[in-house]
Coordinates of C-alpha atoms in Angstrom, one line a residue:
X48 CA 41.2 2.6 -2.3
X49 CA 41.5 -1.0 -3.6
X50 CA 38.3 -2.7 -5.0
X51 CA 37.7 -6.3 -6.1
X52 CA 34.4 -7.9 -7.2
X53 CA 33.4 -11.6 -7.0
X54 CA 30.3 -13.1 -8.6
X55 CA 28.7 -15.4 -6.0
X56 CA 25.4 -16.0 -7.9
X57 CA 23.6 -14.9 -11.1
X58 CA 22.9 -11.5 -9.6
X59 CA 24.7 -11.6 -6.2
X60 CA 28.0 -9.8 -5.9
X61 CA 30.6 -9.7 -3.2
X62 CA 32.6 -6.5 -3.1
X63 CA 35.9 -6.3 -1.2
X64 CA 37.2 -2.8 -0.4
X65 CA 40.4 -1.8 1.2
X66 CA 40.9 1.7 2.6
X67 CA 44.2 3.2 3.8
X68 CA 44.1 2.9 7.6
X69 CA 45.6 6.4 8.0
X70 CA 42.6 7.8 6.2
X71 CA 40.4 6.5 9.1
X72 CA 42.8 7.4 11.9
X73 CA 43.3 11.0 10.5
X74 CA 39.5 11.6 10.4
X75 CA 39.1 10.1 13.9
X76 CA 41.8 12.5 15.2
X77 CA 40.1 15.4 13.5
X78 CA 36.7 14.6 14.9
X79 CA 38.1 14.2 18.5
X80 CA 39.9 17.5 18.1
X81 CA 36.7 19.2 17.2
X82 CA 35.0 17.6 20.2
X83 CA 37.8 18.9 22.5
X84 CA 36.8 22.5 21.5
X85 CA 33.1 22.1 22.2
X86 CA 32.4 19.2 24.6
X87 CA 31.5 20.0 28.2
X88 CA 32.6 17.6 31.0
X89 CA 32.1 18.0 34.7
X90 CA 35.3 19.2 36.3
X91 CA 36.7 20.8 33.2
X92 CA 36.3 24.3 31.7
X93 CA 34.9 24.4 28.2
X94 CA 37.6 23.8 25.6
X95 CA 40.1 22.7 28.3
X96 CA 39.3 19.0 28.4
X97 CA 42.6 17.0 27.9
X98 CA 42.8 15.1 24.7
X99 CA 43.5 11.8 26.4
X100 CA 40.2 12.2 28.4
X101 CA 38.3 13.0 25.2
X102 CA 39.9 9.9 23.5
X103 CA 39.1 7.7 26.5
X104 CA 35.5 8.9 26.8
X105 CA 34.6 9.2 23.1
X106 CA 37.2 7.4 21.1
X107 CA 35.4 4.1 20.4
X108 CA 32.1 6.0 19.6
X109 CA 33.8 8.4 17.2
X110 CA 35.8 5.7 15.5
X111 CA 32.7 3.7 14.9
X112 CA 30.9 6.7 13.4
X113 CA 33.9 7.6 11.2
X114 CA 34.2 4.0 10.0
X115 CA 30.5 3.9 9.1
X116 CA 30.8 7.2 7.2
X117 CA 33.9 6.0 5.3
X118 CA 32.2 2.7 4.4
X119 CA 29.2 4.6 3.1
X120 CA 31.2 7.0 1.0
X121 CA 33.7 4.5 -0.3
X122 CA 30.9 2.1 -1.3
X123 CA 29.4 4.7 -3.5
X124 CA 32.7 5.3 -5.1
X125 CA 33.2 1.5 -5.6
X126 CA 29.8 1.1 -7.2
X127 CA 30.5 3.9 -9.6
X128 CA 34.0 2.6 -10.4
X129 CA 32.8 -1.0 -11.1
X130 CA 29.6 0.2 -12.8
X131 CA 27.4 -1.8 -10.3
X132 CA 23.7 -1.1 -9.7
X133 CA 22.7 -2.6 -6.3
X134 CA 19.0 -3.2 -5.8
X135 CA 19.1 -2.8 -2.0
X136 CA 21.3 -1.8 0.9
X137 CA 24.4 -4.2 1.0
X138 CA 25.2 -6.4 3.9
X139 CA 28.6 -5.2 5.1
X140 CA 31.1 -7.2 7.2
X141 CA 34.3 -5.8 8.7
X142 CA 36.5 -6.2 11.8
X143 CA 37.3 -2.5 11.6
X144 CA 40.9 -3.3 12.5
X145 CA 43.9 -2.3 10.4
X146 CA 45.9 -5.0 8.6
X147 CA 48.9 -4.3 6.4
X148 CA 48.1 -0.6 6.6
X149 CA 44.5 -1.0 5.4
X150 CA 41.0 -1.3 6.8
X151 CA 39.0 -3.8 4.7
X152 CA 35.4 -4.7 4.5
X153 CA 33.1 -6.8 2.3
X154 CA 29.7 -5.8 0.9
X155 CA 27.3 -8.5 -0.4
X156 CA 24.4 -7.4 -2.5
X157 CA 22.3 -8.2 -5.6
X158 CA 22.5 -6.1 -8.7
X159 CA 19.9 -5.0 -11.2
X160 CA 19.5 -7.7 -13.9
X161 CA 20.2 -7.0 -17.6
X162 CA 16.8 -6.2 -19.1
X163 CA 15.8 -7.0 -22.7
X164 CA 14.5 -4.5 -25.2
X165 CA 10.8 -4.9 -25.1
X166 CA 9.0 -5.0 -28.4
X167 CA 5.5 -3.8 -27.4
X168 CA 4.2 -3.8 -31.0
X169 CA 3.3 -7.5 -30.7
X170 CA 1.3 -7.1 -27.4
X171 CA -2.5 -7.3 -27.8
X172 CA -4.4 -5.1 -25.4
X173 CA -8.0 -4.3 -24.7
X174 CA -8.2 -0.8 -23.4
X175 CA -11.2 -0.1 -21.2
X176 CA -13.1 3.2 -21.7
X177 CA -16.0 4.6 -19.8
X178 CA -17.7 7.9 -18.9
X179 CA -19.7 9.2 -16.0
X180 CA -23.4 9.5 -16.8
X181 CA -26.3 11.4 -15.1
X182 CA -27.4 8.0 -13.8
X183 CA -24.1 7.5 -12.1
X184 CA -24.3 10.9 -10.5
X185 CA -27.9 10.0 -9.3
X186 CA -26.6 6.7 -7.9
X187 CA -23.8 8.4 -5.9
X188 CA -26.2 11.1 -4.5
X189 CA -28.5 8.3 -3.4
X190 CA -25.5 6.7 -1.7
X191 CA -24.8 10.0 0.0
X192 CA -28.4 10.0 1.2
X193 CA -28.0 6.6 2.7
X194 CA -24.9 7.8 4.5
X195 CA -26.9 10.6 6.1
X196 CA -30.0 8.5 6.9
X197 CA -31.4 8.3 10.4
X198 CA -33.5 5.4 11.9
X199 CA -36.8 5.7 13.7
X200 CA -38.4 2.9 15.8
X201 CA -41.4 1.1 14.2
X202 CA -43.8 -1.5 15.5
X203 CA -44.2 -3.3 12.2
X204 CA -42.3 -6.4 11.1
X205 CA -38.8 -5.8 9.8
X206 CA -38.0 -5.5 6.0
X207 CA -35.1 -4.7 3.8
X208 CA -33.4 -1.5 4.7
X209 CA -34.4 -1.6 8.4
X210 CA -32.0 -1.6 11.2
X211 CA -32.5 -4.6 13.4
X212 CA -30.9 -5.1 16.9
X213 CA -31.1 -8.7 18.0
X214 CA -29.7 -11.2 20.5
X215 CA -28.6 -14.7 19.4
X216 CA -26.9 -17.9 20.2
X217 CA -25.8 -20.6 17.7
X218 CA -25.3 -24.3 18.1
X219 CA -23.3 -26.4 15.6
X220 CA -22.6 -30.0 16.6
X221 CA -21.0 -29.7 20.0
X222 CA -20.0 -26.1 19.6
X223 CA -22.1 -23.3 21.1
X224 CA -21.6 -19.5 20.6
X225 CA -21.5 -17.9 23.0
X226 CA -20.8 -20.5 25.7
X227 CA -23.5 -19.0 27.9
X228 CA -26.3 -16.6 27.3
X229 CA -26.7 -14.7 24.1
X230 CA -24.6 -12.2 22.0
X231 CA -26.1 -8.9 20.9
X232 CA -25.7 -7.6 17.4
X233 CA -27.2 -5.1 15.0
X234 CA -27.3 -4.6 11.3
X235 CA -29.2 -3.1 8.4
X236 CA -31.1 -5.8 6.5
X237 CA -29.6 -6.1 3.0
X238 CA -26.8 -3.7 3.9
X239 CA -24.1 -6.3 3.3
X240 CA -22.9 -6.4 6.9
X241 CA -24.5 -9.8 7.5
X242 CA -24.7 -12.8 5.2
X243 CA -27.9 -13.4 3.1
X244 CA -29.2 -16.3 5.1
X245 CA -29.1 -14.3 8.3
X246 CA -30.7 -11.3 6.6
X247 CA -33.6 -13.6 5.5
X248 CA -34.0 -15.0 9.0
X249 CA -34.3 -11.5 10.5
X250 CA -36.8 -10.3 7.9
X251 CA -40.5 -10.2 8.8
X252 CA -40.2 -10.1 12.6
X253 CA -41.3 -7.4 15.1
X254 CA -39.5 -6.2 18.2
X255 CA -40.0 -8.6 21.1
X256 CA -40.3 -11.7 18.9
X257 CA -38.2 -14.8 19.7
X258 CA -37.7 -17.7 17.3
X259 CA -35.3 -20.5 16.2
X260 CA -33.9 -21.0 12.7
X261 CA -31.5 -23.5 11.1
X262 CA -29.0 -21.2 9.3
X263 CA -26.2 -22.2 6.9
X264 CA -23.1 -20.1 7.7
X265 CA -20.8 -19.1 4.7
X266 CA -17.4 -20.7 4.3
X267 CA -15.7 -17.4 5.0
X268 CA -17.6 -16.6 8.2
X269 CA -15.3 -15.0 10.8
X270 CA -15.9 -17.7 13.4
X271 CA -14.1 -20.8 12.2
X272 CA -16.3 -23.1 14.4
X273 CA -19.4 -22.0 12.5
X274 CA -17.9 -21.3 9.0
X275 CA -19.4 -23.6 6.4
X276 CA -21.8 -25.3 8.9
X277 CA -25.5 -25.3 9.4
X278 CA -26.3 -24.1 13.0
X279 CA -29.4 -23.9 15.0
X280 CA -29.7 -20.2 15.9
X281 CA -32.0 -18.8 18.6
X282 CA -32.9 -15.2 17.8
X283 CA -34.6 -12.5 19.8
X284 CA -35.5 -9.2 18.1
X285 CA -34.8 -6.3 20.5
X286 CA -35.5 -3.4 18.1
X287 CA -36.7 -2.6 14.6
X288 CA -35.9 0.8 13.1
X289 CA -37.0 2.1 9.7
X290 CA -34.6 4.4 7.7
X291 CA -35.4 8.1 7.3
X292 CA -33.7 9.5 4.2
X293 CA -33.0 13.2 4.0
X294 CA -34.5 15.2 1.1
X295 CA -32.2 16.3 -1.7
X296 CA -32.4 20.0 -1.1
X297 CA -30.2 23.0 -0.3
X298 CA -29.8 21.9 3.3
X299 CA -28.6 18.5 2.0
X300 CA -26.1 20.2 -0.3
X301 CA -24.7 22.4 2.5
X302 CA -24.1 19.4 4.7
X303 CA -21.4 18.3 2.2
X304 CA -19.7 21.7 2.3
X305 CA -21.1 23.1 -0.9
X306 CA -20.4 26.8 -0.6
X307 CA -23.5 28.1 -2.4
X308 CA -25.7 25.4 -1.0
X309 CA -27.4 24.4 -4.2
X310 CA -28.2 20.9 -5.4
X311 CA -26.9 21.8 -8.9
X312 CA -23.4 22.6 -7.5
X313 CA -23.5 19.4 -5.5
X314 CA -24.2 17.4 -8.6
X315 CA -21.2 19.2 -10.4
X316 CA -18.9 18.3 -7.4
X317 CA -20.1 14.7 -7.4
X318 CA -19.5 14.4 -11.1
X319 CA -16.0 15.9 -10.8
X320 CA -15.1 13.4 -8.1
X321 CA -16.5 10.5 -10.1
X322 CA -14.6 11.6 -13.1
X323 CA -11.3 11.7 -11.1
X324 CA -12.1 8.3 -9.6
X325 CA -13.0 6.8 -13.0
X326 CA -9.8 8.2 -14.6
X327 CA -7.6 6.6 -11.9
X328 CA -9.5 3.3 -12.1
X329 CA -9.2 3.1 -15.9
X330 CA -5.4 3.9 -15.7
X331 CA -5.1 1.2 -13.0
X332 CA -6.9 -1.5 -15.1
X333 CA -4.8 -0.7 -18.2
X334 CA -1.6 -0.8 -16.2
X335 CA -2.5 -4.1 -14.6
X336 CA -3.2 -5.6 -18.1
X337 CA 0.1 -4.2 -19.5
X338 CA 2.0 -5.5 -16.5
X339 CA 0.6 -8.9 -16.9
X340 CA 1.5 -9.0 -20.6
X341 CA 5.0 -7.9 -20.0
X342 CA 5.5 -10.4 -17.2
X343 CA 4.2 -13.2 -19.5
X344 CA 6.5 -12.2 -22.3
X345 CA 9.6 -12.1 -20.2
X346 CA 9.0 -14.6 -17.4
X347 CA 12.6 -16.0 -17.7
X348 CA 14.3 -12.8 -16.4
X349 CA 16.6 -13.3 -13.5
X350 CA 15.0 -11.3 -10.6
X351 CA 16.8 -10.2 -7.4
X352 CA 15.6 -12.3 -4.5
X353 CA 15.5 -9.3 -2.2
X354 CA 12.9 -7.6 -4.5
X355 CA 10.7 -10.7 -4.6
X356 CA 10.9 -11.1 -0.9
X357 CA 10.0 -7.5 -0.3
X358 CA 7.1 -7.7 -2.7
X359 CA 5.8 -10.9 -1.2
X360 CA 6.0 -9.5 2.3
X361 CA 4.1 -6.4 1.2
X362 CA 1.4 -8.4 -0.5
X363 CA 0.8 -10.7 2.5
X364 CA 1.0 -7.9 5.1
X365 CA -1.7 -5.9 3.3
X366 CA -4.1 -8.8 3.9
X367 CA -3.3 -9.3 7.6
X368 CA -4.6 -7.4 10.6
X369 CA -2.2 -4.7 11.8
X370 CA 0.6 -6.2 14.0
X371 CA 0.2 -9.7 12.7
X372 CA 3.4 -11.2 11.2
X373 CA 3.3 -13.3 8.0
X374 CA 4.3 -16.9 8.3
X375 CA 6.9 -18.6 6.1
X376 CA 4.1 -20.5 4.3
X377 CA 2.2 -17.3 3.5
X378 CA 5.3 -15.7 2.1
X379 CA 6.2 -18.8 0.0
X380 CA 2.6 -18.9 -1.4
X381 CA 2.9 -15.3 -2.5
X382 CA 6.3 -15.6 -4.2
X383 CA 5.1 -16.6 -7.7
X384 CA 2.8 -13.6 -8.0
X385 CA 5.4 -11.4 -6.3
X386 CA 7.9 -12.5 -9.0
X387 CA 5.5 -11.5 -11.8
X388 CA 5.0 -8.1 -10.2
X389 CA 8.7 -7.4 -9.8
X390 CA 9.3 -8.4 -13.5
X391 CA 6.6 -6.1 -14.6
X392 CA 7.8 -3.2 -12.5
X393 CA 11.4 -3.7 -13.8
X394 CA 10.3 -3.7 -17.4
X395 CA 8.0 -0.7 -16.9
X396 CA 10.9 1.2 -15.4
X397 CA 13.2 0.1 -18.3
X398 CA 10.7 1.3 -20.9
X399 CA 10.5 4.6 -19.1
X400 CA 14.3 4.9 -19.1
X401 CA 14.7 3.9 -22.8
X402 CA 11.9 6.1 -24.1
X403 CA 12.8 8.9 -21.7
X404 CA 9.3 9.1 -20.2
X405 CA 9.4 11.6 -17.3
X406 CA 6.8 11.8 -14.6
X407 CA 4.0 14.3 -15.3
X408 CA 3.7 16.5 -12.2
X409 CA 0.3 17.7 -13.2
X410 CA -0.9 14.1 -13.3
X411 CA 0.7 13.5 -9.9
X412 CA -1.4 16.3 -8.5
X413 CA -4.6 14.9 -10.2
X414 CA -3.9 11.5 -8.8
X415 CA -3.3 12.8 -5.3
X416 CA -6.5 14.7 -5.6
X417 CA -8.4 11.6 -6.6
X418 CA -6.9 9.7 -3.7
X419 CA -7.8 12.4 -1.2
X420 CA -11.3 12.8 -2.5
X421 CA -12.2 9.4 -1.1
X422 CA -11.6 10.6 2.5
X423 CA -13.7 12.8 4.7
X424 CA -11.0 15.4 5.0
X425 CA -9.1 15.5 1.7
X426 CA -6.9 18.4 2.6
X427 CA -5.3 16.4 5.5
X428 CA -4.5 13.6 3.1
X429 CA -2.8 16.0 0.7
X430 CA -0.8 17.4 3.7
X431 CA 0.1 13.9 4.7
X432 CA 1.5 13.0 1.3
X433 CA 3.2 16.4 0.8
X434 CA 5.0 16.0 4.1
X435 CA 6.2 12.4 3.6
X436 CA 8.9 11.9 0.9
X437 CA 8.4 8.1 0.9
X438 CA 4.6 8.5 0.2
X439 CA 5.3 11.0 -2.5
X440 CA 8.0 8.8 -4.1
X441 CA 5.5 6.0 -4.2
X442 CA 2.9 8.3 -5.8
X443 CA 5.5 9.4 -8.4
X444 CA 6.3 5.8 -9.2
X445 CA 2.6 4.9 -9.6
X446 CA 2.0 7.8 -12.0
X447 CA 5.1 7.1 -14.0
X448 CA 4.0 3.4 -14.4
X449 CA 0.5 4.7 -15.5
X450 CA 2.2 6.9 -18.1
X451 CA 4.4 4.0 -19.4
X452 CA 1.3 1.8 -19.6
X453 CA -0.4 4.5 -21.7
X454 CA 2.6 4.6 -23.9
X455 CA 2.6 0.8 -24.4
X456 CA -1.1 1.0 -25.3
X457 CA -0.4 3.6 -27.9
X458 CA 2.3 1.4 -29.5
X459 CA 0.7 -2.0 -29.1
X460 CA -2.1 -3.8 -30.9
X461 CA -4.8 -2.1 -28.9
X462 CA -8.6 -2.2 -29.2
X463 CA -11.0 -0.3 -27.0
X464 CA -13.7 -1.9 -24.9
X465 CA -16.5 0.4 -23.7
X466 CA -17.7 -0.3 -20.2
X467 CA -20.1 1.4 -17.8
X468 CA -19.0 3.3 -14.7
X469 CA -20.1 0.4 -12.4
X470 CA -18.3 -2.2 -14.5
X471 CA -15.1 -0.3 -14.1
X472 CA -15.5 0.7 -10.5
X473 CA -17.1 -2.2 -8.7
X474 CA -14.2 -4.7 -9.1
X475 CA -11.9 -2.0 -7.8
X476 CA -14.0 -1.2 -4.8
X477 CA -14.5 -4.9 -4.1

C-alpha cells in the first residue's frame, strides 16, 4: 500500500492511497466463490450455480462491497502510518478501476488541531454553591399540588388562579384574527400561559359577560400580525372555574407512588430529587463558566470547520420546530458561538487526556438518574439511554466534561458564591 499526504489548508489534508489491484480482485473472487456454495437461484440446485452466472448476477455488487471494505480498512492503516487524527468521516473519491496494477483513491478530511497546554492557575472562577432547604421542599410539594388540582365551576368573577374559557377576536389596523367569528381559548389566570395584559383583561369577569378591551400584545407573540401591536379585542367569558387543591395527606403521597403512603416519605423523595437536580445544575453552571474562560484564553485556535458547522447546526435545530430546516442565515449567525463551544470542548478534552481524567461511572449513573427523575416514567428513560450507544456516549462526554471543569476549579483561582436553590435552578429551567 502506497500513501501520500498533501496539506490543502491549515487543518485540511488530502490523502492518496494506492492498493495493489490483485488484492481487490482476489477478495472479489473469494467472495463470489463463497456465494457459489450458498446462493439459491431458480433453475439451479444449491451449490451448483455456475461461476459465470454468479459473476454476471452479483459481480458488480460484490466488487463494490469489497472495494468499500478495502478503503475502510486501508484508511485506518494510513491514518496510523501517517499519525493523522481526522475529526470526521473523510470524503472519498475513486474510480475503482485499476491503473498500473493499483486501485487508487483520495480521502479529504480535517485533522485535530495542535492544542496548547492550558495553564488553569491564572483562571479566575466564581464557583456557585447551594443546598436544598425545607422551604424548597415545601415549594416543590406545592407545585405537585398544583399539578394535581381540579377545577370547579363558580358564579363569581374570575381571579388569579382560576381557569377561564373565553371566545375572542382581535383587530389591529387592517388585520383581524380570526377572519370571521371568534376563536375559543382557555387558560389559568396568572399561570404563565397567556401574557400579563390578557390575564388582566380576563380578571374580574363572570361567565356570560362580553366586553371589549384595547390590549398591547408582546413583541414575541406567536401571531406576527399582532406581535408588538395594540389591538382592539372583543372577549366573551364562557366559563370560570376555581382551583380545588388536594390535601397533603397519605392519599396524596400514594398518588406519587410512595410505597408506604406517608407524607414524611414523600418529603424525603422530593428532597432527594431536588438534591440530584441541584447537583447537576451546579455542575452545569460551573462547566459553562470554565468553558467560557477557556474559549476566551485561546480564541486563536484553528478549529475544524466541520466541527463548527455541526455545532452550529445542532444549536439552531434545537430552537426550531421538529422537521423545520435551518436557513443559511441562521447557521451563519450561530457560527461565532459554535466556534467558542468547539474550542471549549477541545480544550476540556485535551485537559482530560493530559491529566488522565477518566469518566466516573458512578457519576454517570447519578446523572442519568437526575435526568430520568424529571420525567413521569423514569425507568423508561433509563432503558432508553441504556439501549442507545449514542445517547450513552453523549452522557459519558457530558460527565467527563463536568469532571474536568471540577478539576479546573480546584486548580484555578476559585472563590465560592452561595446561592439559593431558586437562584441556581430558575435560569436553568427558563
